[in-house]
CSV table of C-alpha atoms in Angstrom, one decimal:
chain,number,residue,atom,x,y,z
A,1,UNK,CA,100.5,100.6,132.2
A,2,UNK,CA,99.4,100.2,135.8
A,3,UNK,CA,96.2,102.0,136.6
A,4,UNK,CA,96.8,105.3,138.3
A,5,UNK,CA,94.2,107.6,139.8
A,6,UNK,CA,94.6,111.3,140.0
A,7,UNK,CA,95.6,111.0,143.6
A,8,UNK,CA,98.3,108.4,142.6
A,9,UNK,CA,99.6,110.9,140.0
A,10,UNK,CA,99.7,113.7,142.6
A,11,UNK,CA,101.7,111.4,144.9
A,12,UNK,CA,104.0,110.6,142.0
A,13,UNK,CA,104.5,114.4,141.4
A,14,UNK,CA,105.6,114.8,145.1
A,15,UNK,CA,107.7,111.6,145.4
A,16,UNK,CA,109.6,112.2,142.1
A,17,UNK,CA,110.2,115.9,142.7
A,18,UNK,CA,108.3,116.8,139.5
A,19,UNK,CA,108.7,120.4,138.3
A,20,UNK,CA,106.9,120.4,135.0
A,21,UNK,CA,103.9,118.7,133.4
A,22,UNK,CA,103.8,117.8,129.7
A,23,UNK,CA,100.5,117.3,128.0
A,24,UNK,CA,100.7,115.1,124.9
A,25,UNK,CA,98.0,114.5,122.3
A,26,UNK,CA,97.9,113.0,118.8
A,27,UNK,CA,97.4,114.9,115.6
A,28,UNK,CA,95.3,113.4,112.8
A,29,UNK,CA,98.2,111.9,111.0
A,30,UNK,CA,99.6,110.1,114.0
A,31,UNK,CA,102.3,112.4,115.5
A,32,UNK,CA,102.4,113.5,119.1
A,33,UNK,CA,101.9,117.2,119.8
A,34,UNK,CA,102.5,118.7,123.3
A,35,UNK,CA,102.7,121.7,125.5
A,36,UNK,CA,104.2,122.0,129.0
A,37,UNK,CA,103.2,123.8,132.2
A,38,UNK,CA,104.8,124.3,135.5
A,39,UNK,CA,103.2,122.9,138.7
A,40,UNK,CA,101.2,126.2,139.0
A,41,UNK,CA,98.8,124.7,136.5
A,42,UNK,CA,98.6,121.3,138.1
A,43,UNK,CA,96.0,120.0,140.4
A,44,UNK,CA,93.7,116.9,140.6
A,45,UNK,CA,91.0,119.0,138.9
A,46,UNK,CA,92.8,118.9,135.5
A,47,UNK,CA,91.8,115.3,135.1
A,48,UNK,CA,88.2,116.4,134.9
A,49,UNK,CA,88.3,120.0,133.9
A,50,UNK,CA,91.1,119.8,131.4
A,51,UNK,CA,93.2,122.7,130.1
A,52,UNK,CA,92.4,124.9,127.2
A,53,UNK,CA,94.5,125.4,124.1
A,54,UNK,CA,94.3,126.6,120.5
A,55,UNK,CA,93.9,123.7,118.1
A,56,UNK,CA,93.7,125.7,114.9
A,57,UNK,CA,97.2,124.9,113.7
A,58,UNK,CA,97.2,121.1,114.4
A,59,UNK,CA,97.6,119.0,111.3
A,60,UNK,CA,94.3,117.8,110.0
A,61,UNK,CA,92.2,119.9,112.4
A,62,UNK,CA,92.4,123.6,111.4
A,63,UNK,CA,88.9,124.4,112.3
A,64,UNK,CA,89.4,128.2,112.7
A,65,UNK,CA,85.8,129.0,113.7
A,66,UNK,CA,85.9,126.5,116.5
A,67,UNK,CA,89.6,126.3,117.5
A,68,UNK,CA,89.3,126.6,121.3
A,69,UNK,CA,89.7,123.1,122.7
A,70,UNK,CA,90.3,121.2,125.9
A,71,UNK,CA,92.9,118.5,126.6
A,72,UNK,CA,91.6,116.0,129.2
A,73,UNK,CA,94.7,114.2,130.5
A,74,UNK,CA,94.3,110.5,131.4
A,75,UNK,CA,95.9,109.7,134.8
A,76,UNK,CA,96.5,106.1,133.9
A,77,UNK,CA,99.1,107.3,131.3
A,78,UNK,CA,101.3,109.2,133.8
A,79,UNK,CA,105.0,108.7,133.2
A,80,UNK,CA,108.2,110.5,134.2
A,81,UNK,CA,109.6,111.6,130.8
A,82,UNK,CA,113.2,110.7,130.8
A,83,UNK,CA,114.1,112.9,127.9
A,84,UNK,CA,113.6,116.2,129.7
A,85,UNK,CA,116.4,117.8,131.7
A,86,UNK,CA,114.1,118.8,134.5
A,87,UNK,CA,111.8,116.2,136.3
A,88,UNK,CA,108.8,116.2,134.0
A,89,UNK,CA,105.5,114.4,134.3
A,90,UNK,CA,104.1,113.2,130.9
A,91,UNK,CA,100.3,112.7,130.4
A,92,UNK,CA,98.4,111.5,127.3
A,93,UNK,CA,95.3,113.5,126.6
A,94,UNK,CA,91.9,113.2,124.8
A,95,UNK,CA,90.5,116.3,123.1
A,96,UNK,CA,87.0,117.6,123.9
A,97,UNK,CA,84.9,120.6,122.9
A,98,UNK,CA,85.0,123.2,125.7
A,99,UNK,CA,81.3,124.0,125.5
A,100,UNK,CA,79.6,120.7,124.8
A,101,UNK,CA,82.3,118.6,126.5
A,102,UNK,CA,81.8,116.1,123.6
A,103,UNK,CA,84.9,114.4,122.2
A,104,UNK,CA,86.4,116.2,119.2
A,105,UNK,CA,85.6,114.0,116.2
A,106,UNK,CA,89.0,114.6,114.6
A,107,UNK,CA,90.9,113.5,117.7
A,108,UNK,CA,92.3,110.0,117.0
A,109,UNK,CA,92.3,109.0,120.7
A,110,UNK,CA,88.7,110.0,120.9
A,111,UNK,CA,88.0,107.9,117.9
A,112,UNK,CA,89.5,104.9,119.7
A,113,UNK,CA,87.4,105.6,122.8
A,114,UNK,CA,84.2,105.7,120.6
A,115,UNK,CA,85.3,102.4,118.9
A,116,UNK,CA,85.5,100.7,122.3
A,117,UNK,CA,82.2,102.1,123.4
A,118,UNK,CA,80.6,100.9,120.1
A,119,UNK,CA,82.0,97.4,120.6
A,120,UNK,CA,80.5,97.2,124.0
A,121,UNK,CA,77.1,98.6,122.8
A,122,UNK,CA,76.9,95.7,120.2
A,123,UNK,CA,77.0,93.1,123.0
A,124,UNK,CA,79.3,91.0,120.8
A,125,UNK,CA,82.3,91.5,123.0
A,126,UNK,CA,83.5,93.9,125.7
A,127,UNK,CA,87.2,94.0,124.8
A,128,UNK,CA,89.2,94.1,121.5
A,129,UNK,CA,92.8,93.2,122.0
A,130,UNK,CA,95.4,94.4,119.5
A,131,UNK,CA,99.1,93.5,119.2
A,132,UNK,CA,100.9,95.4,116.4
A,133,UNK,CA,104.4,94.4,115.3
A,134,UNK,CA,105.9,97.7,114.2
A,135,UNK,CA,109.2,97.5,112.3
A,136,UNK,CA,111.6,100.4,111.8
A,137,UNK,CA,115.0,101.4,110.6
A,138,UNK,CA,117.8,102.7,112.8
A,139,UNK,CA,120.1,104.8,110.5
A,140,UNK,CA,123.3,106.7,111.1
A,141,UNK,CA,122.6,109.5,108.7
A,142,UNK,CA,119.7,110.8,106.6
A,143,UNK,CA,119.7,113.7,104.1
A,144,UNK,CA,117.1,114.8,101.6
A,145,UNK,CA,116.1,117.9,99.6
A,146,UNK,CA,113.7,118.9,96.8
A,147,UNK,CA,113.9,122.1,94.8
A,148,UNK,CA,112.4,123.2,91.5
A,149,UNK,CA,115.5,122.0,89.6
A,150,UNK,CA,116.7,119.0,91.6
A,151,UNK,CA,116.1,116.4,94.3
A,152,UNK,CA,117.9,113.7,96.2
A,153,UNK,CA,117.7,111.5,99.3
A,154,UNK,CA,120.4,109.5,101.0
A,155,UNK,CA,120.2,107.3,104.1
A,156,UNK,CA,123.2,105.5,105.6
A,157,UNK,CA,124.0,102.9,108.2
A,158,UNK,CA,127.3,101.3,109.2
A,159,UNK,CA,125.6,98.0,108.7
A,160,UNK,CA,124.6,98.8,105.1
A,161,UNK,CA,125.8,96.4,102.4
A,162,UNK,CA,126.8,99.4,100.3
A,163,UNK,CA,129.5,100.2,102.9
A,164,UNK,CA,131.8,97.2,102.2
A,165,UNK,CA,134.3,99.5,100.5
A,166,UNK,CA,134.0,102.5,102.9
A,167,UNK,CA,137.2,103.7,104.6
A,168,UNK,CA,136.4,103.0,108.3
A,169,UNK,CA,140.0,102.7,109.7
A,170,UNK,CA,139.6,99.7,109.7
A,171,UNK,CA,136.5,98.4,107.9
A,172,UNK,CA,135.9,95.1,109.6
A,173,UNK,CA,133.7,93.8,106.8
A,174,UNK,CA,130.6,92.7,108.9
A,175,UNK,CA,127.9,94.2,106.6
A,176,UNK,CA,124.4,92.8,106.3
A,177,UNK,CA,123.6,91.6,102.8
A,178,UNK,CA,120.2,92.6,101.3
A,179,UNK,CA,117.4,90.4,102.8
A,180,UNK,CA,119.8,88.7,105.2
A,181,UNK,CA,119.3,90.7,108.3
A,182,UNK,CA,117.0,88.3,110.2
A,183,UNK,CA,118.4,87.3,113.6
A,184,UNK,CA,122.2,87.6,113.0
A,185,UNK,CA,124.3,87.9,116.2
A,186,UNK,CA,127.1,90.3,116.9
A,187,UNK,CA,129.3,91.5,115.4
A,188,UNK,CA,127.1,91.5,112.3
A,189,UNK,CA,124.2,92.8,114.4
A,190,UNK,CA,125.6,96.1,115.7
A,191,UNK,CA,122.4,97.4,117.4
A,192,UNK,CA,121.7,94.8,120.1
A,193,UNK,CA,122.6,97.2,122.9
A,194,UNK,CA,120.5,100.1,121.5
A,195,UNK,CA,117.4,97.8,121.1
A,196,UNK,CA,117.9,96.4,124.6
A,197,UNK,CA,118.0,100.0,126.0
A,198,UNK,CA,114.8,100.8,124.0
A,199,UNK,CA,113.1,97.7,125.5
A,200,UNK,CA,114.1,98.5,129.1
A,201,UNK,CA,113.0,102.1,128.9
A,202,UNK,CA,109.7,101.1,127.4
A,203,UNK,CA,109.1,98.7,130.3
A,204,UNK,CA,110.0,101.5,132.7
A,205,UNK,CA,107.2,103.5,131.0
A,206,UNK,CA,104.8,100.6,131.6
A,207,UNK,CA,104.9,99.1,128.1
A,208,UNK,CA,105.5,95.3,128.4
A,209,UNK,CA,108.0,93.8,125.9
A,210,UNK,CA,107.9,90.4,124.4
A,211,UNK,CA,111.0,90.3,122.3
A,212,UNK,CA,113.3,92.4,120.1
A,213,UNK,CA,115.5,91.4,117.1
A,214,UNK,CA,117.1,92.6,113.9
A,215,UNK,CA,114.8,92.4,110.9
A,216,UNK,CA,115.3,91.2,107.4
A,217,UNK,CA,116.7,94.2,105.7
A,218,UNK,CA,120.2,95.5,105.7
A,219,UNK,CA,121.1,98.8,107.4
A,220,UNK,CA,119.6,98.5,110.8
A,221,UNK,CA,116.0,97.3,110.3
A,222,UNK,CA,114.6,96.3,113.7
A,223,UNK,CA,111.5,95.0,115.4
A,224,UNK,CA,110.4,95.3,119.1
A,225,UNK,CA,107.3,93.4,119.9
A,226,UNK,CA,105.1,94.6,122.8
A,227,UNK,CA,102.4,92.5,124.6
A,228,UNK,CA,98.8,92.8,123.3
A,229,UNK,CA,96.4,95.2,125.0
A,230,UNK,CA,92.9,96.7,124.6
A,231,UNK,CA,92.5,99.1,121.7
A,232,UNK,CA,93.0,102.5,123.3
A,233,UNK,CA,95.7,101.3,125.7
A,234,UNK,CA,97.6,99.8,122.7
A,235,UNK,CA,97.2,103.2,121.0
A,236,UNK,CA,98.8,104.9,124.0
A,237,UNK,CA,101.6,102.3,124.2
A,238,UNK,CA,102.4,102.6,120.5
A,239,UNK,CA,102.7,106.4,120.9
A,240,UNK,CA,105.1,105.9,123.7
A,241,UNK,CA,106.8,103.2,121.6
A,242,UNK,CA,107.6,105.6,118.8
A,243,UNK,CA,108.6,108.5,121.1
A,244,UNK,CA,110.9,106.4,123.3
A,245,UNK,CA,112.5,104.5,120.4
A,246,UNK,CA,113.2,107.7,118.4
A,247,UNK,CA,114.7,109.5,121.4
A,248,UNK,CA,116.9,106.5,122.5
A,249,UNK,CA,118.3,106.5,119.0
A,250,UNK,CA,119.0,110.2,119.2
A,251,UNK,CA,120.8,109.6,122.5
A,252,UNK,CA,123.2,107.4,120.5
A,253,UNK,CA,123.4,109.9,117.6
A,254,UNK,CA,121.3,107.7,115.4
A,255,UNK,CA,117.9,108.3,113.8
A,256,UNK,CA,114.8,106.1,113.6
A,257,UNK,CA,112.2,106.1,110.8
A,258,UNK,CA,108.9,104.3,110.7
A,259,UNK,CA,108.6,105.2,107.0
A,260,UNK,CA,107.4,101.9,105.3
A,261,UNK,CA,109.9,101.8,102.4
A,262,UNK,CA,113.1,103.8,102.9
A,263,UNK,CA,115.3,101.4,100.9
A,264,UNK,CA,114.9,100.2,97.3
A,265,UNK,CA,115.4,96.5,96.7
A,266,UNK,CA,115.1,95.4,100.3
A,267,UNK,CA,112.3,94.7,102.7
A,268,UNK,CA,110.1,97.6,103.9
A,269,UNK,CA,108.7,98.0,107.4
A,270,UNK,CA,105.3,96.5,108.2
A,271,UNK,CA,103.0,96.5,111.2
A,272,UNK,CA,101.5,93.1,111.3
A,273,UNK,CA,98.5,93.5,113.7
A,274,UNK,CA,97.3,90.7,115.8
A,275,UNK,CA,93.7,91.1,117.0
A,276,UNK,CA,91.0,89.2,119.0
A,277,UNK,CA,87.7,89.8,120.8
A,278,UNK,CA,87.0,88.8,124.4
A,279,UNK,CA,83.9,88.9,126.6
A,280,UNK,CA,83.7,88.6,130.4
A,281,UNK,CA,87.3,87.6,130.4
A,282,UNK,CA,86.9,84.8,127.9
A,283,UNK,CA,88.4,84.6,124.3
A,284,UNK,CA,85.8,84.5,121.5
A,285,UNK,CA,88.0,83.6,118.6
A,286,UNK,CA,88.8,80.0,119.7
A,287,UNK,CA,86.6,77.2,118.3
A,288,UNK,CA,86.3,74.1,116.2
A,289,UNK,CA,86.6,75.8,112.7
A,290,UNK,CA,89.5,76.2,110.4
A,291,UNK,CA,92.8,76.5,112.3
A,292,UNK,CA,90.9,76.3,115.6
A,293,UNK,CA,88.9,79.4,114.9
A,294,UNK,CA,85.3,80.1,116.1
A,295,UNK,CA,82.6,81.0,113.6
A,296,UNK,CA,82.8,84.6,115.0
A,297,UNK,CA,86.5,84.8,114.2
A,298,UNK,CA,85.8,83.6,110.6
A,299,UNK,CA,83.1,86.2,110.2
A,300,UNK,CA,85.5,88.8,111.6
A,301,UNK,CA,88.0,87.8,108.9
A,302,UNK,CA,85.2,88.1,106.3
A,303,UNK,CA,84.7,91.7,107.4
A,304,UNK,CA,88.4,92.5,107.1
A,305,UNK,CA,88.6,90.9,103.7
A,306,UNK,CA,85.5,92.7,102.4
A,307,UNK,CA,86.7,96.1,103.5
A,308,UNK,CA,90.5,95.5,103.1
A,309,UNK,CA,90.9,97.8,100.2
A,310,UNK,CA,89.2,100.7,102.0
A,311,UNK,CA,91.3,99.9,105.1
A,312,UNK,CA,94.5,100.5,103.2
A,313,UNK,CA,93.6,104.2,103.1
A,314,UNK,CA,93.9,104.3,106.9
A,315,UNK,CA,96.3,101.4,107.6
A,316,UNK,CA,98.7,102.2,104.8
A,317,UNK,CA,98.2,106.0,104.7
A,318,UNK,CA,101.2,107.3,102.7
A,319,UNK,CA,102.4,107.3,99.1
A,320,UNK,CA,105.5,105.5,100.3
A,321,UNK,CA,103.3,102.7,101.8
A,322,UNK,CA,102.5,101.4,98.3
A,323,UNK,CA,106.2,100.9,97.5
A,324,UNK,CA,106.1,98.2,100.1
A,325,UNK,CA,102.7,96.7,99.0
A,326,UNK,CA,104.1,95.2,95.8
A,327,UNK,CA,102.8,91.8,94.5
A,328,UNK,CA,105.3,89.0,94.7
A,329,UNK,CA,107.8,90.9,96.8
A,330,UNK,CA,107.8,90.8,100.6
A,331,UNK,CA,104.4,92.4,101.7
A,332,UNK,CA,101.1,90.5,101.8
A,333,UNK,CA,98.9,92.2,99.2
A,334,UNK,CA,96.5,89.3,98.6
A,335,UNK,CA,93.4,89.5,100.7
A,336,UNK,CA,93.1,85.8,101.7
A,337,UNK,CA,93.5,84.0,105.0
A,338,UNK,CA,95.6,81.0,106.0
A,339,UNK,CA,97.2,79.2,108.9
A,340,UNK,CA,100.9,79.7,108.9
A,341,UNK,CA,101.1,80.9,105.3
A,342,UNK,CA,102.8,84.3,105.4
A,343,UNK,CA,101.9,85.2,101.8
A,344,UNK,CA,98.3,85.7,102.9
A,345,UNK,CA,97.2,89.1,104.2
A,346,UNK,CA,95.5,87.4,107.1
A,347,UNK,CA,97.3,84.7,109.0
A,348,UNK,CA,96.1,82.6,111.9
A,349,UNK,CA,99.2,82.0,114.2
A,350,UNK,CA,99.5,78.4,115.4
A,351,UNK,CA,102.2,78.8,118.0
A,352,UNK,CA,99.9,77.7,120.8
A,353,UNK,CA,96.7,75.6,121.2
A,354,UNK,CA,95.7,77.7,124.2
A,355,UNK,CA,92.3,79.4,123.5
A,356,UNK,CA,93.6,82.6,125.0
A,357,UNK,CA,96.3,82.7,122.2
A,358,UNK,CA,93.8,82.3,119.4
A,359,UNK,CA,93.8,85.4,117.2
A,360,UNK,CA,94.1,86.6,113.7
A,361,UNK,CA,97.0,88.6,112.2
A,362,UNK,CA,96.4,91.2,109.5
A,363,UNK,CA,99.7,91.7,107.8
A,364,UNK,CA,99.0,94.5,105.3
A,365,UNK,CA,99.2,97.6,107.7
A,366,UNK,CA,102.4,99.5,108.1
A,367,UNK,CA,103.8,101.7,110.9
A,368,UNK,CA,103.1,105.0,109.2
A,369,UNK,CA,99.5,104.4,110.2
A,370,UNK,CA,97.9,106.4,113.0
A,371,UNK,CA,97.6,103.5,115.5
A,372,UNK,CA,94.3,104.8,117.1
A,373,UNK,CA,92.6,105.1,113.7
A,374,UNK,CA,94.0,101.9,112.2
A,375,UNK,CA,92.9,99.7,115.1
A,376,UNK,CA,89.5,101.4,115.2
A,377,UNK,CA,89.0,100.9,111.5
A,378,UNK,CA,90.1,97.2,111.6
A,379,UNK,CA,87.7,96.6,114.5
A,380,UNK,CA,84.8,98.2,112.7
A,381,UNK,CA,85.5,96.1,109.6
A,382,UNK,CA,85.6,92.9,111.7
A,383,UNK,CA,82.4,93.8,113.6
A,384,UNK,CA,80.7,94.4,110.3
A,385,UNK,CA,81.7,90.9,109.3
A,386,UNK,CA,80.3,89.4,112.5
A,387,UNK,CA,77.0,91.4,112.3
A,388,UNK,CA,76.4,90.5,108.7
A,389,UNK,CA,77.8,87.0,108.9
A,390,UNK,CA,80.3,87.6,106.0
A,391,UNK,CA,81.7,84.4,104.7
A,392,UNK,CA,85.5,84.8,104.3
A,393,UNK,CA,85.6,82.1,101.6
A,394,UNK,CA,87.9,79.2,101.6
A,395,UNK,CA,91.4,79.5,103.1
A,396,UNK,CA,94.3,79.6,100.7
A,397,UNK,CA,97.1,77.4,102.1
A,398,UNK,CA,99.2,77.6,98.9
A,399,UNK,CA,102.0,80.1,98.5
A,400,UNK,CA,100.0,83.0,96.9
A,401,UNK,CA,103.2,84.3,95.2
A,402,UNK,CA,103.3,81.1,93.2
A,403,UNK,CA,99.7,80.9,92.1
A,404,UNK,CA,99.1,80.8,88.4
A,405,UNK,CA,97.6,84.1,87.0
A,406,UNK,CA,94.1,82.6,86.5
A,407,UNK,CA,93.9,81.6,90.2
A,408,UNK,CA,95.5,84.7,91.5
A,409,UNK,CA,93.0,86.9,89.6
A,410,UNK,CA,90.2,85.5,91.8
A,411,UNK,CA,91.9,86.7,95.0
A,412,UNK,CA,91.2,90.4,95.9
A,413,UNK,CA,94.4,92.4,96.4
A,414,UNK,CA,95.5,95.8,97.7
A,415,UNK,CA,95.4,98.9,95.6
A,416,UNK,CA,98.7,99.8,94.0
A,417,UNK,CA,98.8,103.4,95.0
A,418,UNK,CA,97.4,105.8,97.6
A,419,UNK,CA,95.1,107.1,94.9
A,420,UNK,CA,93.6,103.6,94.6
A,421,UNK,CA,93.2,103.4,98.4
A,422,UNK,CA,91.5,106.8,98.5
A,423,UNK,CA,89.0,105.7,95.8
A,424,UNK,CA,88.3,102.5,97.7
A,425,UNK,CA,87.6,104.4,100.9
A,426,UNK,CA,85.3,106.8,99.0
A,427,UNK,CA,83.3,103.8,97.7
A,428,UNK,CA,83.3,101.9,101.0
A,429,UNK,CA,83.2,103.7,104.3
A,430,UNK,CA,79.7,103.2,105.7
A,431,UNK,CA,81.0,100.5,108.1
A,432,UNK,CA,83.2,103.2,109.6
A,433,UNK,CA,80.3,105.4,110.4
A,434,UNK,CA,78.6,102.9,112.8
A,435,UNK,CA,78.2,104.2,116.3
A,436,UNK,CA,79.5,107.6,115.1
A,437,UNK,CA,83.0,106.2,115.6
A,438,UNK,CA,84.2,108.0,112.5
A,439,UNK,CA,82.0,110.8,111.1
A,440,UNK,CA,81.2,111.8,107.6
A,441,UNK,CA,83.2,115.0,108.3
A,442,UNK,CA,86.2,112.9,109.4
A,443,UNK,CA,86.1,110.7,106.3
A,444,UNK,CA,85.8,113.7,103.9
A,445,UNK,CA,88.6,115.5,105.7
A,446,UNK,CA,90.9,112.4,105.7
A,447,UNK,CA,90.2,111.9,102.0
A,448,UNK,CA,91.0,115.5,101.2
A,449,UNK,CA,94.3,115.3,103.1
A,450,UNK,CA,95.3,112.1,101.4
A,451,UNK,CA,94.5,113.5,98.0
A,452,UNK,CA,96.8,116.4,98.7
A,453,UNK,CA,99.6,114.1,99.7
A,454,UNK,CA,99.1,112.0,96.5
A,455,UNK,CA,99.1,115.1,94.4
A,456,UNK,CA,102.2,116.5,96.1
A,457,UNK,CA,104.2,113.5,94.8
A,458,UNK,CA,102.3,113.1,91.5
A,459,UNK,CA,103.1,116.7,90.4
A,460,UNK,CA,106.9,116.5,91.1
A,461,UNK,CA,109.5,115.0,88.7
A,462,UNK,CA,111.2,111.9,90.1
A,463,UNK,CA,115.0,111.5,89.8
A,464,UNK,CA,114.6,108.0,88.2
A,465,UNK,CA,112.4,109.5,85.5
A,466,UNK,CA,115.6,111.3,84.3
A,467,UNK,CA,117.2,107.8,84.0
A,468,UNK,CA,114.3,106.4,82.0
A,469,UNK,CA,113.2,109.4,79.9
A,470,UNK,CA,115.9,112.1,79.6
A,471,UNK,CA,117.0,111.0,76.2
A,472,UNK,CA,113.5,110.6,74.6
């Protein structure tokens, strides 16, 4: 987004006839929260003084004895929210303590700010660029329920292969077979216009688009790629990304989910995350090493690999995430690195020889992650690799899915459940505490939340258990 000063925002308010101001901030699990004021509450002072609110009911916060908080809006994030009937200015905010004015340590955007500050304090680099590729599904209908004596879920899409026999008056037969959704044209791809509309509205909001396309799965799986940006800016962009995409879908009476694995037997949604470090406007990951990488980039990879199992607790933060992270299926679960080899968790893209394009791509994360936290955690893991000169080992250019068991056993891999990810984070989180980017309180609170999520699923009978065990 173009840089906007408070005076620029005030001019925008006047020029656009703004009547309302919406203050958006991110809860711990990655969902935007908001409240709205009239212009009576608006002045240039809000960008320094902030506005007070009660944070006691926000997910993951709930600090009853210190619930009074301030939102500090960021003028650079100003956008006229197109989904409001009245002209409304949207501002993204960071949360601070009203007494100390210190960032609230459970505010994800504040964590991103601290991660960037820590990076600069190390002298290693001054900017960390991130470019996530978030996949999602556009469905026509979703229904689910769980009671003490029954449960079900059902998602549907006119593109779904299961609808070949549906009465559609007429059914024209263009349904996408499982795993054959990558790049088909119309009429098989029914969602080109919706994705185009999403792209254009994102660009109006200041989020630059690289490309959009149908993804591999049947039933409306999609991907829209946005241009790389510094960590916090990318966090803001991805929050707008989810908000705009979901609301454009609703405009068309459709629904979007970033749930990693909504369909059985077809590809789930990942969030392959490209990342690189720069200093004084120069890229630091280009060099003469493997795949044109610098020594620094290889050490960064070493840090990601060393801490990858712990990272899954933040980058793959749901029980559903581990239904995508299945060995030998479609998600990269083997923590190795390779140029071009998409079965490795870390890939070095080779599209361009330009040093500015040199980056690594961590392919394990999924779009259920809180983007601010995920990017901050990956950065800290990479920096730990640089600081401790962690050797990433030899690259694996073979197809990891075809490795014999004795070779595959030597390659570290992702946990197979959220419980395993939690245990990995419990055992390995000191790297996250550097620079007070994450605090011990944050980690303990996060682990407690995730244990409750894991137990919520663990304690409930699953419909498929009846198929397997009812007649025992």
